[in-house]
Short mmCIF file of C-alpha atoms and ligand atoms in Angstrom, two decimals:
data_model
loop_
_atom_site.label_atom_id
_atom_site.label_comp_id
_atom_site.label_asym_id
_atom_site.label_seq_id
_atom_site.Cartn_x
_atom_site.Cartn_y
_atom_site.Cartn_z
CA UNK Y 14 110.44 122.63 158.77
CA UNK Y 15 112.55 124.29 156.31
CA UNK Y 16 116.16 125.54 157.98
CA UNK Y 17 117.64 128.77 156.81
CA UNK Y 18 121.39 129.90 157.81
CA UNK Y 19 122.63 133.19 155.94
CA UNK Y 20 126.59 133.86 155.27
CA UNK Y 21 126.18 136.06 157.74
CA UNK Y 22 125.37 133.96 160.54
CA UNK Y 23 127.71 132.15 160.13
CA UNK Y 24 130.54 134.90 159.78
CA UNK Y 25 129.03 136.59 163.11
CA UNK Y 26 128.74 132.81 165.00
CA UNK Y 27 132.81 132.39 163.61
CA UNK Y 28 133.80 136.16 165.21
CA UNK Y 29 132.06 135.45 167.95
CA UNK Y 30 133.92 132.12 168.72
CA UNK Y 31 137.40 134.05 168.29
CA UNK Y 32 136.25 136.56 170.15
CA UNK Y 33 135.26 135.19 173.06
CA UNK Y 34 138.56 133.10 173.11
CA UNK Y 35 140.27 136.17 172.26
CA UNK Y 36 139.21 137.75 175.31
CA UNK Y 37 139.65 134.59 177.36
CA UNK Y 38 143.00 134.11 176.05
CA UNK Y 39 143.66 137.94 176.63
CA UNK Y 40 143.02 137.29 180.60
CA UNK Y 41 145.17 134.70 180.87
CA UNK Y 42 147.53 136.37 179.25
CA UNK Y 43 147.96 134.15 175.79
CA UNK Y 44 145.44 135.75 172.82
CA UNK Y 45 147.49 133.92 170.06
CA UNK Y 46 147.12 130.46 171.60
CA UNK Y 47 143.89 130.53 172.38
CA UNK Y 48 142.42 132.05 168.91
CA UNK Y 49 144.94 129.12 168.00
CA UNK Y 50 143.33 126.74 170.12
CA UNK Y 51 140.01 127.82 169.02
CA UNK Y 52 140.41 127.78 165.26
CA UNK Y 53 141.78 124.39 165.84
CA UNK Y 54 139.04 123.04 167.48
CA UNK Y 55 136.67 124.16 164.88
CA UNK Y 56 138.54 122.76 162.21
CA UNK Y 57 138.29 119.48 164.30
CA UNK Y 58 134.98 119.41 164.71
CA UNK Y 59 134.01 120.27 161.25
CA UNK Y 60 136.62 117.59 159.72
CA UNK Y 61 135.34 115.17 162.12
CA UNK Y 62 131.55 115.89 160.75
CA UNK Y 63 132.83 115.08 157.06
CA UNK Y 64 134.70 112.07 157.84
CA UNK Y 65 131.41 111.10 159.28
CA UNK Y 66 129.07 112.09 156.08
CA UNK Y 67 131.47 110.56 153.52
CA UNK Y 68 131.48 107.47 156.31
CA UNK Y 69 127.53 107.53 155.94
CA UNK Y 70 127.68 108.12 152.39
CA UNK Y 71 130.04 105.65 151.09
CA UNK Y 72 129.94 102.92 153.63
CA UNK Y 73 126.51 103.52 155.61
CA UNK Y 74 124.14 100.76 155.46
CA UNK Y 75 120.99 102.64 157.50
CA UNK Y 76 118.67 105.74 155.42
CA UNK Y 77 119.69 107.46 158.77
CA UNK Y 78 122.14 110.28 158.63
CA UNK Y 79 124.73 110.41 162.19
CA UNK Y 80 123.47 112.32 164.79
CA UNK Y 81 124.96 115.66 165.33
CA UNK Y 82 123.86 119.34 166.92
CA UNK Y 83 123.92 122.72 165.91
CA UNK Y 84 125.05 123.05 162.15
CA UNK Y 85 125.82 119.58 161.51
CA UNK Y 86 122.80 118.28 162.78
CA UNK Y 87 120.63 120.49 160.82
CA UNK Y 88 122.66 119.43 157.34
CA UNK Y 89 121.49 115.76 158.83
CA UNK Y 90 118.46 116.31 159.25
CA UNK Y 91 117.90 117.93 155.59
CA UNK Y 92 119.83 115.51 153.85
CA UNK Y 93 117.41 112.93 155.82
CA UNK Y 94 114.73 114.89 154.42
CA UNK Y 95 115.47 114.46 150.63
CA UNK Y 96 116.66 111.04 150.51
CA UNK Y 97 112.64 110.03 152.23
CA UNK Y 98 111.55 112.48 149.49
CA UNK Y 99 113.16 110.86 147.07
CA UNK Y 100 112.14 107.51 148.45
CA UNK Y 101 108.56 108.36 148.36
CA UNK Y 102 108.30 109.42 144.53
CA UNK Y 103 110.87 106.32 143.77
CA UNK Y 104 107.77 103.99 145.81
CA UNK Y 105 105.13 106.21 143.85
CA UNK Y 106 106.77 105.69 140.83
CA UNK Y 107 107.56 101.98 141.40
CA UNK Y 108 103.80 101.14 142.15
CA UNK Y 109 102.76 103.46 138.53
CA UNK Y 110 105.21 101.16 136.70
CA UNK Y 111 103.36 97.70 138.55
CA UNK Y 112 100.21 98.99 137.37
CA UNK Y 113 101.51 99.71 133.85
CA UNK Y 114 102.80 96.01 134.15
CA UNK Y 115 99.88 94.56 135.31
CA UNK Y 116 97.40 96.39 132.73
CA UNK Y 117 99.53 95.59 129.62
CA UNK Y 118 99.80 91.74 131.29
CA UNK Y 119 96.01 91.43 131.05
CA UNK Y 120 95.74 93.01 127.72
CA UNK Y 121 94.39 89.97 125.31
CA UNK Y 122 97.36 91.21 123.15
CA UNK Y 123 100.87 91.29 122.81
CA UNK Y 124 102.54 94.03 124.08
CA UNK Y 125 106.21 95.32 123.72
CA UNK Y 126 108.03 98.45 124.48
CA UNK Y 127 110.40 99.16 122.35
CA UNK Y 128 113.32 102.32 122.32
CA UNK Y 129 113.20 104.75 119.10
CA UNK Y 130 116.19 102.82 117.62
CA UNK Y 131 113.66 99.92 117.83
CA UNK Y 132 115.39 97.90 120.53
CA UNK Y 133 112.96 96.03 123.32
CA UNK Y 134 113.22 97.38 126.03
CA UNK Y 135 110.00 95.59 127.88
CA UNK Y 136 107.22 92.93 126.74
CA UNK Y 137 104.59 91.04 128.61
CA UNK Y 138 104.03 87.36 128.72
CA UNK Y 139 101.52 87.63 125.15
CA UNK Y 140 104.66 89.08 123.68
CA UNK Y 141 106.48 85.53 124.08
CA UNK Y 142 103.30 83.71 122.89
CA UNK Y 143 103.15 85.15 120.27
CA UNK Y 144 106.07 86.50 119.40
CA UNK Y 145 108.95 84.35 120.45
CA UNK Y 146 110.23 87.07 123.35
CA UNK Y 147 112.50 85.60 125.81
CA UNK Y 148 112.15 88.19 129.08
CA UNK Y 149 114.48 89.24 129.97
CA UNK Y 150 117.18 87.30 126.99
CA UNK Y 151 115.74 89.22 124.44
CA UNK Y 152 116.28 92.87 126.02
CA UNK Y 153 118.21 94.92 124.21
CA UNK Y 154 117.35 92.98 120.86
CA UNK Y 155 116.68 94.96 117.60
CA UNK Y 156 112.99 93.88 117.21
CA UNK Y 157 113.63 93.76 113.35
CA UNK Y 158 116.23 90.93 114.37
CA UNK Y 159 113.40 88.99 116.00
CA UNK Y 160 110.96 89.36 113.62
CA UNK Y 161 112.41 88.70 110.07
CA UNK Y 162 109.71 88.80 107.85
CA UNK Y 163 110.06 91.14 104.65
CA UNK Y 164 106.46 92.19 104.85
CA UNK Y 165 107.60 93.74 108.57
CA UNK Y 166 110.89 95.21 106.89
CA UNK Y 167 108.88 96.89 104.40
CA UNK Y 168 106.56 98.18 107.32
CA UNK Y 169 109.34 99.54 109.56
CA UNK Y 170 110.94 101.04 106.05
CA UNK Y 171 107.74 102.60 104.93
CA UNK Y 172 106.98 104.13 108.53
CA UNK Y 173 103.90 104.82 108.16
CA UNK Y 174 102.36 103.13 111.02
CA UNK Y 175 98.57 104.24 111.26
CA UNK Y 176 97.65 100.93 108.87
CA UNK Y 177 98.33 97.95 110.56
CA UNK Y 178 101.43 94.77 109.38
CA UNK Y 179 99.91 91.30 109.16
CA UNK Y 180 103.01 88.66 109.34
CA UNK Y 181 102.78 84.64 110.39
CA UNK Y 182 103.75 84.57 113.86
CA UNK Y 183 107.57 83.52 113.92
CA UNK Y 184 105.98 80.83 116.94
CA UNK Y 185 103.37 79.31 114.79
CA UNK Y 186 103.05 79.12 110.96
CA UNK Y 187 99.14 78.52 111.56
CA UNK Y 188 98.54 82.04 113.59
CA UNK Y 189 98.31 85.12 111.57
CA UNK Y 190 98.98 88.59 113.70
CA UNK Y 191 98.05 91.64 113.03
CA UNK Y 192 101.01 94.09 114.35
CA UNK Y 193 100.68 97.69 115.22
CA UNK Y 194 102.90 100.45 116.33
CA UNK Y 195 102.45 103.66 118.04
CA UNK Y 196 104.60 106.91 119.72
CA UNK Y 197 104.96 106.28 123.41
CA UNK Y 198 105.91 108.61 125.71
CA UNK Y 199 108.47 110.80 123.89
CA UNK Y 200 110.72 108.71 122.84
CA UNK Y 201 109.70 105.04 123.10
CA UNK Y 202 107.70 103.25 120.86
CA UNK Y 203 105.07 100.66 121.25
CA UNK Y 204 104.20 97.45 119.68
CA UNK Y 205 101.00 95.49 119.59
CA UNK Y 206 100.68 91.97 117.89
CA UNK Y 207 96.94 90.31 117.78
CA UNK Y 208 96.08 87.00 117.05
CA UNK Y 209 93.75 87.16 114.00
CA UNK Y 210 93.45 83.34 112.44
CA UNK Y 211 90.15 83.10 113.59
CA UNK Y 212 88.99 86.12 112.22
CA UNK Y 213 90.77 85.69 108.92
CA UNK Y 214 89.27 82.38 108.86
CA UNK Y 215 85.84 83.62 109.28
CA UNK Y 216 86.73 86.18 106.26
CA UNK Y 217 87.93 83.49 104.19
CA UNK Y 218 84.99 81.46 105.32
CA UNK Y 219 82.42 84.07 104.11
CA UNK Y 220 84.58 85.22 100.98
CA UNK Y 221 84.23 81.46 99.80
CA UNK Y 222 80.25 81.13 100.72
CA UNK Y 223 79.79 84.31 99.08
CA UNK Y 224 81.47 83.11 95.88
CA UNK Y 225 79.75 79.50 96.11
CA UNK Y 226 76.18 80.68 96.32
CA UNK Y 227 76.48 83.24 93.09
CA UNK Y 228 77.99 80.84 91.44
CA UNK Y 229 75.30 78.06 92.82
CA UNK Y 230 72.65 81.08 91.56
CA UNK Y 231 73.71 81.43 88.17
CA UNK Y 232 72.62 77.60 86.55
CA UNK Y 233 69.17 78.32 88.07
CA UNK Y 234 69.23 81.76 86.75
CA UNK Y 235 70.21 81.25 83.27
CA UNK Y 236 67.57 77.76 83.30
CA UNK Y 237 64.46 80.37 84.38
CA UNK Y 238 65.54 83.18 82.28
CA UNK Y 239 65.65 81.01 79.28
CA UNK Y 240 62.26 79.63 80.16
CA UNK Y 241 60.99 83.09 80.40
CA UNK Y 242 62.58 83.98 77.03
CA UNK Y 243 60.97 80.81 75.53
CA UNK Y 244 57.13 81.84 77.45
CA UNK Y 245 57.69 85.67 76.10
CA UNK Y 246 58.92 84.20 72.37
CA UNK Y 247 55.49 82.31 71.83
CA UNK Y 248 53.73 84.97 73.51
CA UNK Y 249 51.30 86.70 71.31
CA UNK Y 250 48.49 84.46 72.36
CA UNK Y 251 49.55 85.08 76.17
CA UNK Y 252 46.58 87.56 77.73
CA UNK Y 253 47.92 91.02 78.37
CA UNK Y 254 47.98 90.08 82.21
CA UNK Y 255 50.56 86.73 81.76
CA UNK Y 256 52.82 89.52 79.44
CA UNK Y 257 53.07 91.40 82.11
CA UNK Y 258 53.96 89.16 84.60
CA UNK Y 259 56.39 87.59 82.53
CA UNK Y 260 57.98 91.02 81.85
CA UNK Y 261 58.59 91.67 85.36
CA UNK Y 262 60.30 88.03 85.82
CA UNK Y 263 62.34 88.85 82.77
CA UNK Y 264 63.38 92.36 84.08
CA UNK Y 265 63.95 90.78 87.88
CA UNK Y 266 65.79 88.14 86.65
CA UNK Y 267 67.80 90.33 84.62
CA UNK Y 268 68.14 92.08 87.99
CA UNK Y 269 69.23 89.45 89.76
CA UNK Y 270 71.81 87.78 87.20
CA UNK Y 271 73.63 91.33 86.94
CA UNK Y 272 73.88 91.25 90.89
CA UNK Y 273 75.06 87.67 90.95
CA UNK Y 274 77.75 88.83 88.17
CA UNK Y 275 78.98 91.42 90.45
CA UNK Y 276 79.13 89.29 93.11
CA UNK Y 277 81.28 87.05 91.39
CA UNK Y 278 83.37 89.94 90.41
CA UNK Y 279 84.12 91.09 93.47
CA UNK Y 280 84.70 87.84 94.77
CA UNK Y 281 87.27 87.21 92.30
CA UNK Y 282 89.14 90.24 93.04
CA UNK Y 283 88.95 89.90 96.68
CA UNK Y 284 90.17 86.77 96.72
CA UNK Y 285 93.15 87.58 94.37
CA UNK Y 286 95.36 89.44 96.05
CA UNK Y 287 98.80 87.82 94.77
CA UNK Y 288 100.49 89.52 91.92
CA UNK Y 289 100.44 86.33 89.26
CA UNK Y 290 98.44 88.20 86.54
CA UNK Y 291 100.42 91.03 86.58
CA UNK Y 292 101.15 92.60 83.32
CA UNK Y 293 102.14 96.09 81.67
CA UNK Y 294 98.48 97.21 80.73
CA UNK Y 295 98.40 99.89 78.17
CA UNK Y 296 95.59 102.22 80.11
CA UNK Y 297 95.36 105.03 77.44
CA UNK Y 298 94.25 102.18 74.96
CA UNK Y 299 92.19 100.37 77.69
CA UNK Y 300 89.85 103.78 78.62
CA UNK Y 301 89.77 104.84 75.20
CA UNK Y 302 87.99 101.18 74.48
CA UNK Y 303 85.96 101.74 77.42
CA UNK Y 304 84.46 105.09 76.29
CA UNK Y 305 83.63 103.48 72.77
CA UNK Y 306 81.46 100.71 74.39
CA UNK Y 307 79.57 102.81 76.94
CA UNK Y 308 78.23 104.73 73.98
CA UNK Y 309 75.59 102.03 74.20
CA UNK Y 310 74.95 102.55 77.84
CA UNK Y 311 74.51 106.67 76.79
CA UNK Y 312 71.69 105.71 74.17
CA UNK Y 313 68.98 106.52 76.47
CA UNK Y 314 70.96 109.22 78.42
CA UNK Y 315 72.25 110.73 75.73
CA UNK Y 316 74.95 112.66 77.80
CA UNK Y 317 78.11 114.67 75.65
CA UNK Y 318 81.06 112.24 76.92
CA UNK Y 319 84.55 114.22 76.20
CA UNK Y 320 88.13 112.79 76.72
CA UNK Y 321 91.06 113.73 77.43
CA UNK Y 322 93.36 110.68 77.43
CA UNK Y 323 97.53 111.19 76.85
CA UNK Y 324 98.74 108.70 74.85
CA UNK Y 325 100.54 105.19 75.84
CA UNK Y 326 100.51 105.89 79.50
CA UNK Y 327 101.18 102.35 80.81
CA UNK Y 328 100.96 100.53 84.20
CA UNK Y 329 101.57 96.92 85.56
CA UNK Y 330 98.31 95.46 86.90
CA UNK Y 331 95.53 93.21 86.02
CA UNK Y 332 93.51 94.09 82.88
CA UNK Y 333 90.61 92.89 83.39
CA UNK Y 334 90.55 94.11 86.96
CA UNK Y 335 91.70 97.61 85.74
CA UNK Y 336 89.04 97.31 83.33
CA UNK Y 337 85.70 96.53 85.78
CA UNK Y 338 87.04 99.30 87.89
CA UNK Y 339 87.20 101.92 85.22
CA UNK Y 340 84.02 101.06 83.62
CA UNK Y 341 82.19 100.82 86.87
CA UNK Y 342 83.28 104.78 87.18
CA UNK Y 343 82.16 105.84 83.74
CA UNK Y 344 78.70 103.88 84.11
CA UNK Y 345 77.99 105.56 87.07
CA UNK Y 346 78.82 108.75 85.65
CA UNK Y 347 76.28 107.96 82.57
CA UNK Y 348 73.63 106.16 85.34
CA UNK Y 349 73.50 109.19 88.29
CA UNK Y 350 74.05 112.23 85.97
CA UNK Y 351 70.20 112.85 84.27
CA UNK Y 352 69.53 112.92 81.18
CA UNK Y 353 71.72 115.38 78.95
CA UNK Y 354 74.72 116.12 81.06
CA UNK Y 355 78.31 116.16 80.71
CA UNK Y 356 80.51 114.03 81.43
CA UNK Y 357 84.61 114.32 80.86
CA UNK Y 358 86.44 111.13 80.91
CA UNK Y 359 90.78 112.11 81.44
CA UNK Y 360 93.68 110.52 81.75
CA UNK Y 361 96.98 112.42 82.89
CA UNK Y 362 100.68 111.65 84.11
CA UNK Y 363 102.79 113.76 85.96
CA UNK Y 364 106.11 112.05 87.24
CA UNK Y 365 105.38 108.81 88.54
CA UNK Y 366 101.47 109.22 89.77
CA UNK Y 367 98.82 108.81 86.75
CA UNK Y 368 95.44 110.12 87.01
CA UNK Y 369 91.88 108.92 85.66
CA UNK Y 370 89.13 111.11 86.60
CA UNK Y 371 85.28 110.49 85.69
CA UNK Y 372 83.32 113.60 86.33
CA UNK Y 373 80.09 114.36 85.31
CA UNK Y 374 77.74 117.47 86.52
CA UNK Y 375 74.88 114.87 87.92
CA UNK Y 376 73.20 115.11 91.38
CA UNK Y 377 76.24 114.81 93.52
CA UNK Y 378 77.29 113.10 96.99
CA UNK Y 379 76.23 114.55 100.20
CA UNK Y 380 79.60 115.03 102.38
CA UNK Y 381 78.26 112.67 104.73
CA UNK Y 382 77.51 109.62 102.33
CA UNK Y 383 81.57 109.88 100.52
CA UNK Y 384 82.89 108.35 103.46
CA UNK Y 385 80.69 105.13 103.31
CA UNK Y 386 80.56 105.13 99.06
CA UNK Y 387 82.62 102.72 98.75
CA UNK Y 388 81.10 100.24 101.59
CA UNK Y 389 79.41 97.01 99.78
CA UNK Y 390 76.39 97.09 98.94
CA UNK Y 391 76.14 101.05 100.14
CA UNK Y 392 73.50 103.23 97.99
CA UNK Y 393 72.49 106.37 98.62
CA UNK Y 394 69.10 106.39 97.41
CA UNK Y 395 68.12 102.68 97.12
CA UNK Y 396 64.90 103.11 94.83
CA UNK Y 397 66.91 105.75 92.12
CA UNK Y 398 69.76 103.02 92.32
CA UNK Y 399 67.50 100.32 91.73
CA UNK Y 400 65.99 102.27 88.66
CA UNK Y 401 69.77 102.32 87.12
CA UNK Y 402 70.14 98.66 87.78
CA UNK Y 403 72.61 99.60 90.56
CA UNK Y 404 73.74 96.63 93.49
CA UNK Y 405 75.89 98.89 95.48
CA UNK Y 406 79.07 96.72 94.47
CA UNK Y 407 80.21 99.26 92.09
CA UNK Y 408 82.42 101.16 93.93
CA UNK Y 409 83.57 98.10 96.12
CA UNK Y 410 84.80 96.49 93.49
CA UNK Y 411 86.79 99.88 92.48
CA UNK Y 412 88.31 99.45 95.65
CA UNK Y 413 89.53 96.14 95.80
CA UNK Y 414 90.76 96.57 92.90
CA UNK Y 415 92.76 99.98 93.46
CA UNK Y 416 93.93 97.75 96.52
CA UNK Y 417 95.96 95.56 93.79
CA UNK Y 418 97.31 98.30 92.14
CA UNK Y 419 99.10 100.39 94.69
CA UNK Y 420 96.44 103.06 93.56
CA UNK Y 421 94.03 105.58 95.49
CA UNK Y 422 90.18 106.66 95.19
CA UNK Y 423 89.73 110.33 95.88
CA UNK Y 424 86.22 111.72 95.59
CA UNK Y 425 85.29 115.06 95.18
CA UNK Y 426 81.76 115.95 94.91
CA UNK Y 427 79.47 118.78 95.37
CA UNK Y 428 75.43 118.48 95.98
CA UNK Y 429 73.52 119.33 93.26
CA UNK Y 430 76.50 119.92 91.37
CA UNK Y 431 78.44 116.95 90.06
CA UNK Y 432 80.83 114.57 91.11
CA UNK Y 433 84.48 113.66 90.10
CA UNK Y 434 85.89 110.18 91.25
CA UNK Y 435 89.70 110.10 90.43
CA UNK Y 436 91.96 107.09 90.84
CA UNK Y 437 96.06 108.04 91.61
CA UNK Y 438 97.85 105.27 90.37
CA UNK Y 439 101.75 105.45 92.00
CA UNK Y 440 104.03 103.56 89.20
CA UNK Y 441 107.33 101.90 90.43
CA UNK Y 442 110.41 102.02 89.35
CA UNK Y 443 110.24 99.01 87.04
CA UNK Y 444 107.19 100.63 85.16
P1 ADP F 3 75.60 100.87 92.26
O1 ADP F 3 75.74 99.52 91.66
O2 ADP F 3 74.37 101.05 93.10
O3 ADP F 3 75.81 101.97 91.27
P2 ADP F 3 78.10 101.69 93.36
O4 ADP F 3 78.91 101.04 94.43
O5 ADP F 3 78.71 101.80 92.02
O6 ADP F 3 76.75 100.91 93.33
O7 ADP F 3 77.71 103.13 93.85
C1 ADP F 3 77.23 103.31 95.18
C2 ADP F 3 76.35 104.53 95.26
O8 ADP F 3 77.12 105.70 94.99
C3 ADP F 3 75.27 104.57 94.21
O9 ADP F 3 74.12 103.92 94.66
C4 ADP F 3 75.03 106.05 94.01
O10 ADP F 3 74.10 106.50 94.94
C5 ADP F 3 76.35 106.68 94.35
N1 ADP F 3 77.10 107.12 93.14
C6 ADP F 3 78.07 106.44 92.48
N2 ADP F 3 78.54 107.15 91.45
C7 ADP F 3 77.87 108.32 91.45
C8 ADP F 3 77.91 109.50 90.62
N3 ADP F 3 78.74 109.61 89.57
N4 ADP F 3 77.05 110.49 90.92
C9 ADP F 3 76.21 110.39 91.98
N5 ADP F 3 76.12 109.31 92.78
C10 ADP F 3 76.93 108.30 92.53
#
């Protein structure tokens, strides 16, 4: 129960003291020595109470206060109060921080706390797997210092951590780990690290299959379609029924070899992701070819294709990458947008970002389909794709490809409208 003592108690409880050894003192015929006496005795017992709490304080091994009465006894008895108080959030606290300890040790990852100057500050026993943490040696330990990789610098540098670092784990050159990092609390960050060989070996695993089988496909492809060719050559004395049949091989071969093409395509570019055909590419040049040789694929369209391209804007990448992705763009434009339409091909710089937009005023992309556009083998209306000759590897290979180039795919587009697909390129310095 709460204890409450005013100043003025304790004022009143002090006159009455003195006076009621005034008055005694008074009778026996000595006030002075007995107020004396009195204020003497006070001070005693009061000193004797601190000597005891600084006794307690400094020295005392028990939680338990002395015992005392009256005044003393009730400063005790509060102080006793706090310090159980305190005892009981320090136990409720202690058992939040085992269970924080206990979930992050049966996380499947690696987990590491570290302080907003990037020190560690706490890790679990994944974090040493994988890692190289010594608990507690490495406490205190710039995690940069730990992990010296200059794809990590560049991570920490950039600080942009909603995409995930992939680095070798420093423990074993065969185990890749896929490192993420995230606010914690307000002012503590954490650290993540998954094991991801087996999954990058899977990836690798289907990249390669993928790329076998179209190229297993095309020998077979080219042997029936030159059959076919050969059949259709000699055909006048075919019946009208054999033409026909032969036509749709020839067109679903034709199919088929484009698909295995773009297979092989994206393939290519997936699986190239080092920089050793970098070059400067002269882009103005390279779109301004492009728009002369889709004039074919407009024949049947016959669409009004403007430009707008400034002159000698250059980049380093991979021509013939930059080149699939920026035709894929205008085809699509001349394949989606019916018959007639408009369709303005640009090419702008402004500082160091360079823009290419396609936009045409065809049937547009519903909001909800943009998202997944890009996805392999995503169409949004398979039988009008299939009409154009479309895979739905288009616009996957685009992306891959902007993925070499340090460049972005926005994509505006309004239903019924038209759509614009624009690619930001971001040059560095040495461009
Ligand atoms: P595809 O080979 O089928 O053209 P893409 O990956 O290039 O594959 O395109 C995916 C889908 O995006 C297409 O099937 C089409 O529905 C849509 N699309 C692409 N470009 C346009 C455009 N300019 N206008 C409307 N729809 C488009």
């Amino acid at each position: 129960m709460p204890f409450r003592l005013s100043q003025r108690t304790i004022v009143t409880r002090i006159i009455a003291t003195l006076t009621v050894s005034g008055i005694v003192g008074y009778l026996f015929g000595n006030t002075f020595l007995a107020l004396s006496l009195a204020s003497l005795a006070l001070l005693i017992w009061n000193y004797n109470h601190l000597f005891k709490l600084m006794d307690w304080l400094w020295q005392g091994k028990s939680i338990a206060p002395p015992q005392a009465d009256g005044l003393w006894g009730r400063i005790y008895d509060g102080l006793y109060h706090r310090i159980r108080k305190q005892r009981q959030k320090q136990k409720q606290l202690n058992e939040r921080i085992r269970k924080f300890r206990d979930g992050a040790e049966a996380l499947p990852d690696a987990a590491l706390v570290l302080s907003t100057e990037l020190t560690i500050l706490w890790g679990n026993k994944k974090a040493s797997q994988l890692i190289g943490i010594r608990w507690p040696g490495d406490v205190g330990q710039r995690i940069d210092n730990l992990i010296r990789f200059p794809e990590f610098a560049k991570y920490l540098d950039d600080g942009n951590y909603e995409s995930p670092c992939v680095i070798i784990s420093p423990v074993n050159s065969e185990q890749q780990l896929e490192l993420r990092m995230m606010a914690y609390g307000s002012d503590q960050i954490l650290l993540l690290a998954r094991d991801i060989s087996k999954l990058q070996r899977l990836e690798e695993m289907r990249r390669d299959f993928v790329a076998n089988v179209s190229h297993e496909l095309k020998t077979p492809l080219t042997v029936v379609r030159g059959y076919v060719e050969m059949v259709q050559a000699s055909g006048s004395d075919l019946e009208p029924h054999w033409q026909k049949a032969f036509s749709t091989i020839e067109t679903q071969v034709s199919r088929m070899d484009r698909l295995v093409e773009q297979l092989l395509v994206l393939s290519r570019v997936e699986n190239n992701v080092e920089d050793d055909n970098l070059q400067p590419v002269n882009l103005s040049r390279l779109i301004l070819t492009i728009v002369e040789d889709v004039q074919w694929l407009n024949q049947d369209k016959n669409h009004v294709i403007n430009d707008d391209i400034a002159p000698e804007i250059t980049i380093i990448g991979n021509e013939h990458e930059l080149k699939s992705a920026c035709m894929n763009l205008i085809s699509n434009a001349i394949a989606y947008t019916p018959e007639n339409g408009s369709i303005k091909v640009s090419l702008t710089s402004d500082g160091n970002k360079v823009r290419f937009s396609v936009k045409d005023n065809g049937p547009g992309i519903k909001p909800e389909h943009v998202n997944r556009i890009t996805e392999r083998f995503f169409r949004v209306d398979k039988s009008r794709s299939r009409n154009t000759g479309g895979s739905g590897l288009g616009l996957a290979i685009v992306k891959h490809v902007l993925n070499h180039h340090n460049a972005e795919l926005a994509i505006e587009s309004e239903w019924n409208k038209g759509s614009e697909f624009i690619i930001y390129f971001t040059l560095k310095n040495k461009q």
